[in-house]
Amino acid sequence: MGLRHWVVLLLTAGLFGSSFFFIKLTIGDIPPLTLAAGRTIVAAVIIYLFMRWKGYRLPPWGREWWVLCILGLLLSAMPYAAIAWGQAHIESSLAGILFTVIPVFTVLIGPFFLEEEYLSVQRVIGVVVGFSGVVLAIGPAALGGIGTQLLGAAATLFAALCYATGGMYTRLNQHIPPLTLAAGQMIIGAVILTGFSVAVDAPWSLRPD
């Protein structure tokens, strides 16, 4: 990895990690599904425009759209909704810790998707050490309320499982350009979450205090 890759990696980690904090700030005023839908719509527009700027297009209707629909559920609709709902019940620090189990889920489900993703002692040890380091960095005290916040924690863990499964499924469909995958799945996620937001939250009826 060169300097450019490290900068992109650190920027991505910073943006992704800070999302828990900002979700917690807004979840008291915006219902979870509406918040998730808004995030997805903004992301879908930005990624679609970036995809077109790079010269890529969405695929014609066919099998590839089934792939995008599955990824839209696994990487957009379900985890975005689960994270937002979960953070209405747990602190952002606990959500950050729980979300680091993505590598754990990846190691466990990887063999079901790809032959090269076999379980080994080294991989299991690496996952355990990595997760322990994140817990220590954020603060083990954040785990203290997990017993009273079980549903919120379970929703966050479900989101992590969705990301891990979606990541594995993405690797099975590398014939589709990454930008096309990202834009397509976000568009699908935006459509699904917007529909549920309208049906459940009735966002047009929200009024500021």
PDB file of C-alpha atoms in Angstrom:
ATOM      1  CA  MET A   1       0.000   0.000   0.000  1.00  0.00           C
ATOM      2  CA  GLY A   2       1.254   3.421  -0.950  1.00  0.00           C
ATOM      3  CA  LEU A   3       0.631   6.770   0.773  1.00  0.00           C
ATOM      4  CA  ARG A   4      -2.505   7.406  -1.283  1.00  0.00           C
ATOM      5  CA  HIS A   5      -4.020   4.083  -0.197  1.00  0.00           C
ATOM      6  CA  TRP A   6      -3.261   4.804   3.468  1.00  0.00           C
ATOM      7  CA  VAL A   7      -4.873   8.247   3.212  1.00  0.00           C
ATOM      8  CA  VAL A   8      -8.006   6.767   1.633  1.00  0.00           C
ATOM      9  CA  LEU A   9      -8.111   4.014   4.260  1.00  0.00           C
ATOM     10  CA  LEU A  10      -7.772   6.444   7.178  1.00  0.00           C
ATOM     11  CA  LEU A  11     -10.324   8.848   5.683  1.00  0.00           C
ATOM     12  CA  THR A  12     -12.794   6.000   5.165  1.00  0.00           C
ATOM     13  CA  ALA A  13     -12.278   4.760   8.718  1.00  0.00           C
ATOM     14  CA  GLY A  14     -12.798   8.257  10.102  1.00  0.00           C
ATOM     15  CA  LEU A  15     -15.999   8.886   8.135  1.00  0.00           C
ATOM     16  CA  PHE A  16     -17.395   5.436   8.844  1.00  0.00           C
ATOM     17  CA  GLY A  17     -16.556   5.503  12.536  1.00  0.00           C
ATOM     18  CA  SER A  18     -17.921   9.005  13.124  1.00  0.00           C
ATOM     19  CA  SER A  19     -21.278   7.993  11.640  1.00  0.00           C
ATOM     20  CA  PHE A  20     -22.215   6.291  14.924  1.00  0.00           C
ATOM     21  CA  PHE A  21     -21.716   9.555  16.792  1.00  0.00           C
ATOM     22  CA  PHE A  22     -23.786  11.616  14.360  1.00  0.00           C
ATOM     23  CA  ILE A  23     -26.558   9.011  14.227  1.00  0.00           C
ATOM     24  CA  LYS A  24     -26.794   9.179  18.018  1.00  0.00           C
ATOM     25  CA  LEU A  25     -27.097  12.968  17.850  1.00  0.00           C
ATOM     26  CA  THR A  26     -30.031  12.862  15.423  1.00  0.00           C
ATOM     27  CA  ILE A  27     -31.889   9.678  16.337  1.00  0.00           C
ATOM     28  CA  GLY A  28     -33.866  11.470  19.059  1.00  0.00           C
ATOM     29  CA  ASP A  29     -35.428  13.814  16.484  1.00  0.00           C
ATOM     30  CA  ILE A  30     -35.631  11.648  13.362  1.00  0.00           C
ATOM     31  CA  PRO A  31     -37.224   8.158  13.335  1.00  0.00           C
ATOM     32  CA  PRO A  32     -34.777   5.319  12.541  1.00  0.00           C
ATOM     33  CA  LEU A  33     -36.215   4.349   9.146  1.00  0.00           C
ATOM     34  CA  THR A  34     -36.380   7.964   7.978  1.00  0.00           C
ATOM     35  CA  LEU A  35     -32.824   8.588   9.120  1.00  0.00           C
ATOM     36  CA  ALA A  36     -31.620   5.430   7.361  1.00  0.00           C
ATOM     37  CA  ALA A  37     -33.517   6.383   4.195  1.00  0.00           C
ATOM     38  CA  GLY A  38     -32.035   9.884   4.196  1.00  0.00           C
ATOM     39  CA  ARG A  39     -28.489   8.561   4.580  1.00  0.00           C
ATOM     40  CA  THR A  40     -29.013   6.093   1.757  1.00  0.00           C
ATOM     41  CA  ILE A  41     -30.566   8.618  -0.627  1.00  0.00           C
ATOM     42  CA  VAL A  42     -27.666  11.055  -0.171  1.00  0.00           C
ATOM     43  CA  ALA A  43     -25.125   8.251  -0.631  1.00  0.00           C
ATOM     44  CA  ALA A  44     -26.946   6.896  -3.705  1.00  0.00           C
ATOM     45  CA  VAL A  45     -26.948  10.287  -5.447  1.00  0.00           C
ATOM     46  CA  ILE A  46     -23.274  10.973  -4.714  1.00  0.00           C
ATOM     47  CA  ILE A  47     -22.068   7.499  -5.719  1.00  0.00           C
ATOM     48  CA  TYR A  48     -24.211   7.451  -8.872  1.00  0.00           C
ATOM     49  CA  LEU A  49     -22.828  10.806 -10.035  1.00  0.00           C
ATOM     50  CA  PHE A  50     -19.282   9.672  -9.249  1.00  0.00           C
ATOM     51  CA  MET A  51     -19.875   6.421 -11.169  1.00  0.00           C
ATOM     52  CA  ARG A  52     -21.108   8.309 -14.230  1.00  0.00           C
ATOM     53  CA  TRP A  53     -18.184  10.752 -13.968  1.00  0.00           C
ATOM     54  CA  LYS A  54     -15.828   7.779 -14.085  1.00  0.00           C
ATOM     55  CA  GLY A  55     -17.529   6.502 -17.218  1.00  0.00           C
ATOM     56  CA  TYR A  56     -19.489   3.579 -15.781  1.00  0.00           C
ATOM     57  CA  ARG A  57     -23.178   2.814 -16.128  1.00  0.00           C
ATOM     58  CA  LEU A  58     -25.743   0.732 -14.324  1.00  0.00           C
ATOM     59  CA  PRO A  59     -26.224  -2.663 -16.002  1.00  0.00           C
ATOM     60  CA  PRO A  60     -29.220  -3.397 -18.257  1.00  0.00           C
ATOM     61  CA  TRP A  61     -32.125  -5.221 -16.663  1.00  0.00           C
ATOM     62  CA  GLY A  62     -31.168  -8.854 -16.106  1.00  0.00           C
ATOM     63  CA  ARG A  63     -29.298 -11.149 -13.746  1.00  0.00           C
ATOM     64  CA  GLU A  64     -26.920  -8.444 -12.572  1.00  0.00           C
ATOM     65  CA  TRP A  65     -29.832  -6.514 -11.081  1.00  0.00           C
ATOM     66  CA  TRP A  66     -30.633  -9.523  -8.900  1.00  0.00           C
ATOM     67  CA  VAL A  67     -27.094  -9.210  -7.554  1.00  0.00           C
ATOM     68  CA  LEU A  68     -27.629  -5.500  -6.904  1.00  0.00           C
ATOM     69  CA  CYS A  69     -30.940  -6.206  -5.158  1.00  0.00           C
ATOM     70  CA  ILE A  70     -29.328  -8.747  -2.827  1.00  0.00           C
ATOM     71  CA  LEU A  71     -26.460  -6.378  -2.079  1.00  0.00           C
ATOM     72  CA  GLY A  72     -28.919  -3.525  -1.601  1.00  0.00           C
ATOM     73  CA  LEU A  73     -30.550  -5.532   1.157  1.00  0.00           C
ATOM     74  CA  LEU A  74     -27.319  -6.798   2.735  1.00  0.00           C
ATOM     75  CA  LEU A  75     -25.180  -3.657   2.509  1.00  0.00           C
ATOM     76  CA  SER A  76     -27.711  -0.824   2.539  1.00  0.00           C
ATOM     77  CA  ALA A  77     -31.318  -1.381   3.577  1.00  0.00           C
ATOM     78  CA  MET A  78     -31.022  -3.889   6.428  1.00  0.00           C
ATOM     79  CA  PRO A  79     -27.802  -2.672   8.103  1.00  0.00           C
ATOM     80  CA  TYR A  80     -28.684   1.036   7.812  1.00  0.00           C
ATOM     81  CA  ALA A  81     -32.091   0.430   9.394  1.00  0.00           C
ATOM     82  CA  ALA A  82     -30.662  -1.884  12.060  1.00  0.00           C
ATOM     83  CA  ILE A  83     -27.883   0.548  13.001  1.00  0.00           C
ATOM     84  CA  ALA A  84     -30.289   3.478  13.304  1.00  0.00           C
ATOM     85  CA  TRP A  85     -32.802   1.489  15.358  1.00  0.00           C
ATOM     86  CA  GLY A  86     -30.063  -0.011  17.508  1.00  0.00           C
ATOM     87  CA  GLN A  87     -28.584   3.381  18.336  1.00  0.00           C
ATOM     88  CA  ALA A  88     -31.936   4.505  19.670  1.00  0.00           C
ATOM     89  CA  HIS A  89     -31.324   1.969  22.448  1.00  0.00           C
ATOM     90  CA  ILE A  90     -27.538   1.881  22.981  1.00  0.00           C
ATOM     91  CA  GLU A  91     -24.657   4.347  23.200  1.00  0.00           C
ATOM     92  CA  SER A  92     -22.533   5.094  20.143  1.00  0.00           C
ATOM     93  CA  SER A  93     -19.416   3.763  21.917  1.00  0.00           C
ATOM     94  CA  LEU A  94     -21.073   0.379  22.466  1.00  0.00           C
ATOM     95  CA  ALA A  95     -22.283   0.366  18.856  1.00  0.00           C
ATOM     96  CA  GLY A  96     -18.721   0.982  17.683  1.00  0.00           C
ATOM     97  CA  ILE A  97     -17.440  -1.955  19.711  1.00  0.00           C
ATOM     98  CA  LEU A  98     -20.170  -4.324  18.561  1.00  0.00           C
ATOM     99  CA  PHE A  99     -19.658  -3.358  14.916  1.00  0.00           C
ATOM    100  CA  THR A 100     -16.051  -4.530  15.030  1.00  0.00           C
ATOM    101  CA  VAL A 101     -17.293  -8.131  14.995  1.00  0.00           C
ATOM    102  CA  ILE A 102     -17.570  -7.873  11.198  1.00  0.00           C
ATOM    103  CA  PRO A 103     -14.182  -9.653  10.812  1.00  0.00           C
ATOM    104  CA  VAL A 104     -15.381 -12.298  13.269  1.00  0.00           C
ATOM    105  CA  PHE A 105     -18.468 -12.975  11.169  1.00  0.00           C
ATOM    106  CA  THR A 106     -16.370 -12.858   7.997  1.00  0.00           C
ATOM    107  CA  VAL A 107     -14.008 -15.522   9.304  1.00  0.00           C
ATOM    108  CA  LEU A 108     -16.918 -17.708  10.405  1.00  0.00           C
ATOM    109  CA  ILE A 109     -19.066 -17.471   7.262  1.00  0.00           C
ATOM    110  CA  GLY A 110     -16.235 -17.135   4.740  1.00  0.00           C
ATOM    111  CA  PRO A 111     -15.812 -20.906   4.173  1.00  0.00           C
ATOM    112  CA  PHE A 112     -19.462 -21.128   3.064  1.00  0.00           C
ATOM    113  CA  PHE A 113     -18.775 -18.690   0.199  1.00  0.00           C
ATOM    114  CA  LEU A 114     -15.178 -19.146  -0.913  1.00  0.00           C
ATOM    115  CA  GLU A 115     -12.794 -22.089  -0.755  1.00  0.00           C
ATOM    116  CA  GLU A 116      -9.825 -19.875   0.087  1.00  0.00           C
ATOM    117  CA  GLU A 117     -11.607 -18.497   3.181  1.00  0.00           C
ATOM    118  CA  TYR A 118     -10.761 -21.478   5.369  1.00  0.00           C
ATOM    119  CA  LEU A 119     -10.620 -21.367   9.157  1.00  0.00           C
ATOM    120  CA  SER A 120      -7.179 -21.461  10.727  1.00  0.00           C
ATOM    121  CA  VAL A 121      -5.730 -20.924  14.165  1.00  0.00           C
ATOM    122  CA  GLN A 122      -3.890 -17.813  12.968  1.00  0.00           C
ATOM    123  CA  ARG A 123      -7.058 -16.204  11.627  1.00  0.00           C
ATOM    124  CA  VAL A 124      -9.043 -16.912  14.756  1.00  0.00           C
ATOM    125  CA  ILE A 125      -6.267 -15.519  16.968  1.00  0.00           C
ATOM    126  CA  GLY A 126      -5.983 -12.430  14.761  1.00  0.00           C
ATOM    127  CA  VAL A 127      -9.710 -11.745  15.018  1.00  0.00           C
ATOM    128  CA  VAL A 128      -9.710 -12.161  18.805  1.00  0.00           C
ATOM    129  CA  VAL A 129      -6.691  -9.876  19.234  1.00  0.00           C
ATOM    130  CA  GLY A 130      -8.141  -7.245  16.918  1.00  0.00           C
ATOM    131  CA  PHE A 131     -11.518  -7.183  18.644  1.00  0.00           C
ATOM    132  CA  SER A 132      -9.887  -7.021  22.076  1.00  0.00           C
ATOM    133  CA  GLY A 133      -7.807  -4.048  20.965  1.00  0.00           C
ATOM    134  CA  VAL A 134     -10.874  -2.107  19.841  1.00  0.00           C
ATOM    135  CA  VAL A 135     -12.633  -2.816  23.145  1.00  0.00           C
ATOM    136  CA  LEU A 136      -9.629  -1.495  25.063  1.00  0.00           C
ATOM    137  CA  ALA A 137      -9.326   1.559  22.825  1.00  0.00           C
ATOM    138  CA  ILE A 138     -12.963   2.618  23.183  1.00  0.00           C
ATOM    139  CA  GLY A 139     -13.244   1.545  26.810  1.00  0.00           C
ATOM    140  CA  PRO A 140     -14.451  -1.755  28.303  1.00  0.00           C
ATOM    141  CA  ALA A 141     -16.877   0.190  30.523  1.00  0.00           C
ATOM    142  CA  ALA A 142     -19.052   0.756  27.451  1.00  0.00           C
ATOM    143  CA  LEU A 143     -19.966  -2.926  27.590  1.00  0.00           C
ATOM    144  CA  GLY A 144     -21.422  -2.507  31.053  1.00  0.00           C
ATOM    145  CA  GLY A 145     -24.938  -1.736  29.867  1.00  0.00           C
ATOM    146  CA  ILE A 146     -25.235  -4.514  27.329  1.00  0.00           C
ATOM    147  CA  GLY A 147     -27.569  -6.525  29.546  1.00  0.00           C
ATOM    148  CA  THR A 148     -30.201  -3.771  29.645  1.00  0.00           C
ATOM    149  CA  GLN A 149     -29.717  -2.851  26.005  1.00  0.00           C
ATOM    150  CA  LEU A 150     -29.903  -6.325  24.552  1.00  0.00           C
ATOM    151  CA  LEU A 151     -32.247  -5.555  21.661  1.00  0.00           C
ATOM    152  CA  GLY A 152     -30.211  -2.573  20.512  1.00  0.00           C
ATOM    153  CA  ALA A 153     -27.023  -4.615  20.747  1.00  0.00           C
ATOM    154  CA  ALA A 154     -28.637  -7.472  18.814  1.00  0.00           C
ATOM    155  CA  ALA A 155     -29.719  -5.087  16.046  1.00  0.00           C
ATOM    156  CA  THR A 156     -26.183  -3.724  15.762  1.00  0.00           C
ATOM    157  CA  LEU A 157     -24.735  -7.239  15.633  1.00  0.00           C
ATOM    158  CA  PHE A 158     -27.263  -8.100  12.918  1.00  0.00           C
ATOM    159  CA  ALA A 159     -26.046  -5.099  10.900  1.00  0.00           C
ATOM    160  CA  ALA A 160     -22.473  -6.342  11.269  1.00  0.00           C
ATOM    161  CA  LEU A 161     -23.543  -9.791  10.063  1.00  0.00           C
ATOM    162  CA  CYS A 162     -25.229  -8.179   7.038  1.00  0.00           C
ATOM    163  CA  TYR A 163     -22.019  -6.354   6.138  1.00  0.00           C
ATOM    164  CA  ALA A 164     -19.928  -9.494   6.508  1.00  0.00           C
ATOM    165  CA  THR A 165     -22.334 -11.531   4.359  1.00  0.00           C
ATOM    166  CA  GLY A 166     -22.593  -8.768   1.773  1.00  0.00           C
ATOM    167  CA  GLY A 167     -18.820  -8.531   1.583  1.00  0.00           C
ATOM    168  CA  MET A 168     -18.546 -12.232   0.853  1.00  0.00           C
ATOM    169  CA  TYR A 169     -21.315 -12.063  -1.745  1.00  0.00           C
ATOM    170  CA  THR A 170     -19.591  -9.112  -3.417  1.00  0.00           C
ATOM    171  CA  ARG A 171     -16.470 -11.228  -3.880  1.00  0.00           C
ATOM    172  CA  LEU A 172     -18.586 -13.767  -5.760  1.00  0.00           C
ATOM    173  CA  ASN A 173     -19.598 -11.084  -8.259  1.00  0.00           C
ATOM    174  CA  GLN A 174     -16.343  -9.343  -9.091  1.00  0.00           C
ATOM    175  CA  HIS A 175     -17.278  -9.338 -12.780  1.00  0.00           C
ATOM    176  CA  ILE A 176     -19.385  -6.244 -12.001  1.00  0.00           C
ATOM    177  CA  PRO A 177     -17.315  -3.036 -11.648  1.00  0.00           C
ATOM    178  CA  PRO A 178     -17.016  -1.899  -8.008  1.00  0.00           C
ATOM    179  CA  LEU A 179     -18.541   1.531  -8.686  1.00  0.00           C
ATOM    180  CA  THR A 180     -21.506  -0.080 -10.415  1.00  0.00           C
ATOM    181  CA  LEU A 181     -21.989  -2.411  -7.448  1.00  0.00           C
ATOM    182  CA  ALA A 182     -21.806   0.485  -4.993  1.00  0.00           C
ATOM    183  CA  ALA A 183     -24.202   2.735  -6.904  1.00  0.00           C
ATOM    184  CA  GLY A 184     -26.669  -0.032  -7.675  1.00  0.00           C
ATOM    185  CA  GLN A 185     -26.869  -1.354  -4.141  1.00  0.00           C
ATOM    186  CA  MET A 186     -27.326   2.148  -2.718  1.00  0.00           C
ATOM    187  CA  ILE A 187     -30.119   2.915  -5.176  1.00  0.00           C
ATOM    188  CA  ILE A 188     -31.894  -0.323  -4.248  1.00  0.00           C
ATOM    189  CA  GLY A 189     -31.377   0.389  -0.552  1.00  0.00           C
ATOM    190  CA  ALA A 190     -32.719   3.931  -0.968  1.00  0.00           C
ATOM    191  CA  VAL A 191     -35.859   2.687  -2.716  1.00  0.00           C
ATOM    192  CA  ILE A 192     -36.529   0.045  -0.045  1.00  0.00           C
ATOM    193  CA  LEU A 193     -35.873   2.317   2.934  1.00  0.00           C
ATOM    194  CA  THR A 194     -37.846   5.218   1.467  1.00  0.00           C
ATOM    195  CA  GLY A 195     -40.836   2.942   0.997  1.00  0.00           C
ATOM    196  CA  PHE A 196     -40.685   1.687   4.576  1.00  0.00           C
ATOM    197  CA  SER A 197     -40.077   5.201   5.894  1.00  0.00           C
ATOM    198  CA  VAL A 198     -43.186   6.511   4.150  1.00  0.00           C
ATOM    199  CA  ALA A 199     -45.274   3.555   5.326  1.00  0.00           C
ATOM    200  CA  VAL A 200     -44.052   3.425   8.937  1.00  0.00           C
ATOM    201  CA  ASP A 201     -42.735   6.863   9.920  1.00  0.00           C
ATOM    202  CA  ALA A 202     -44.914   9.141   7.752  1.00  0.00           C
ATOM    203  CA  PRO A 203     -41.986  11.638   7.640  1.00  0.00           C
ATOM    204  CA  TRP A 204     -44.120  14.418   6.127  1.00  0.00           C
ATOM    205  CA  SER A 205     -45.970  14.633   9.445  1.00  0.00           C
ATOM    206  CA  LEU A 206     -42.803  15.329  11.464  1.00  0.00           C
ATOM    207  CA  ARG A 207     -42.638  18.788  12.962  1.00  0.00           C
ATOM    208  CA  PRO A 208     -39.762  20.472  14.793  1.00  0.00           C
ATOM    209  CA  ASP A 209     -40.347  21.145  18.489  1.00  0.00           C
TER     210      ASP A 209
END
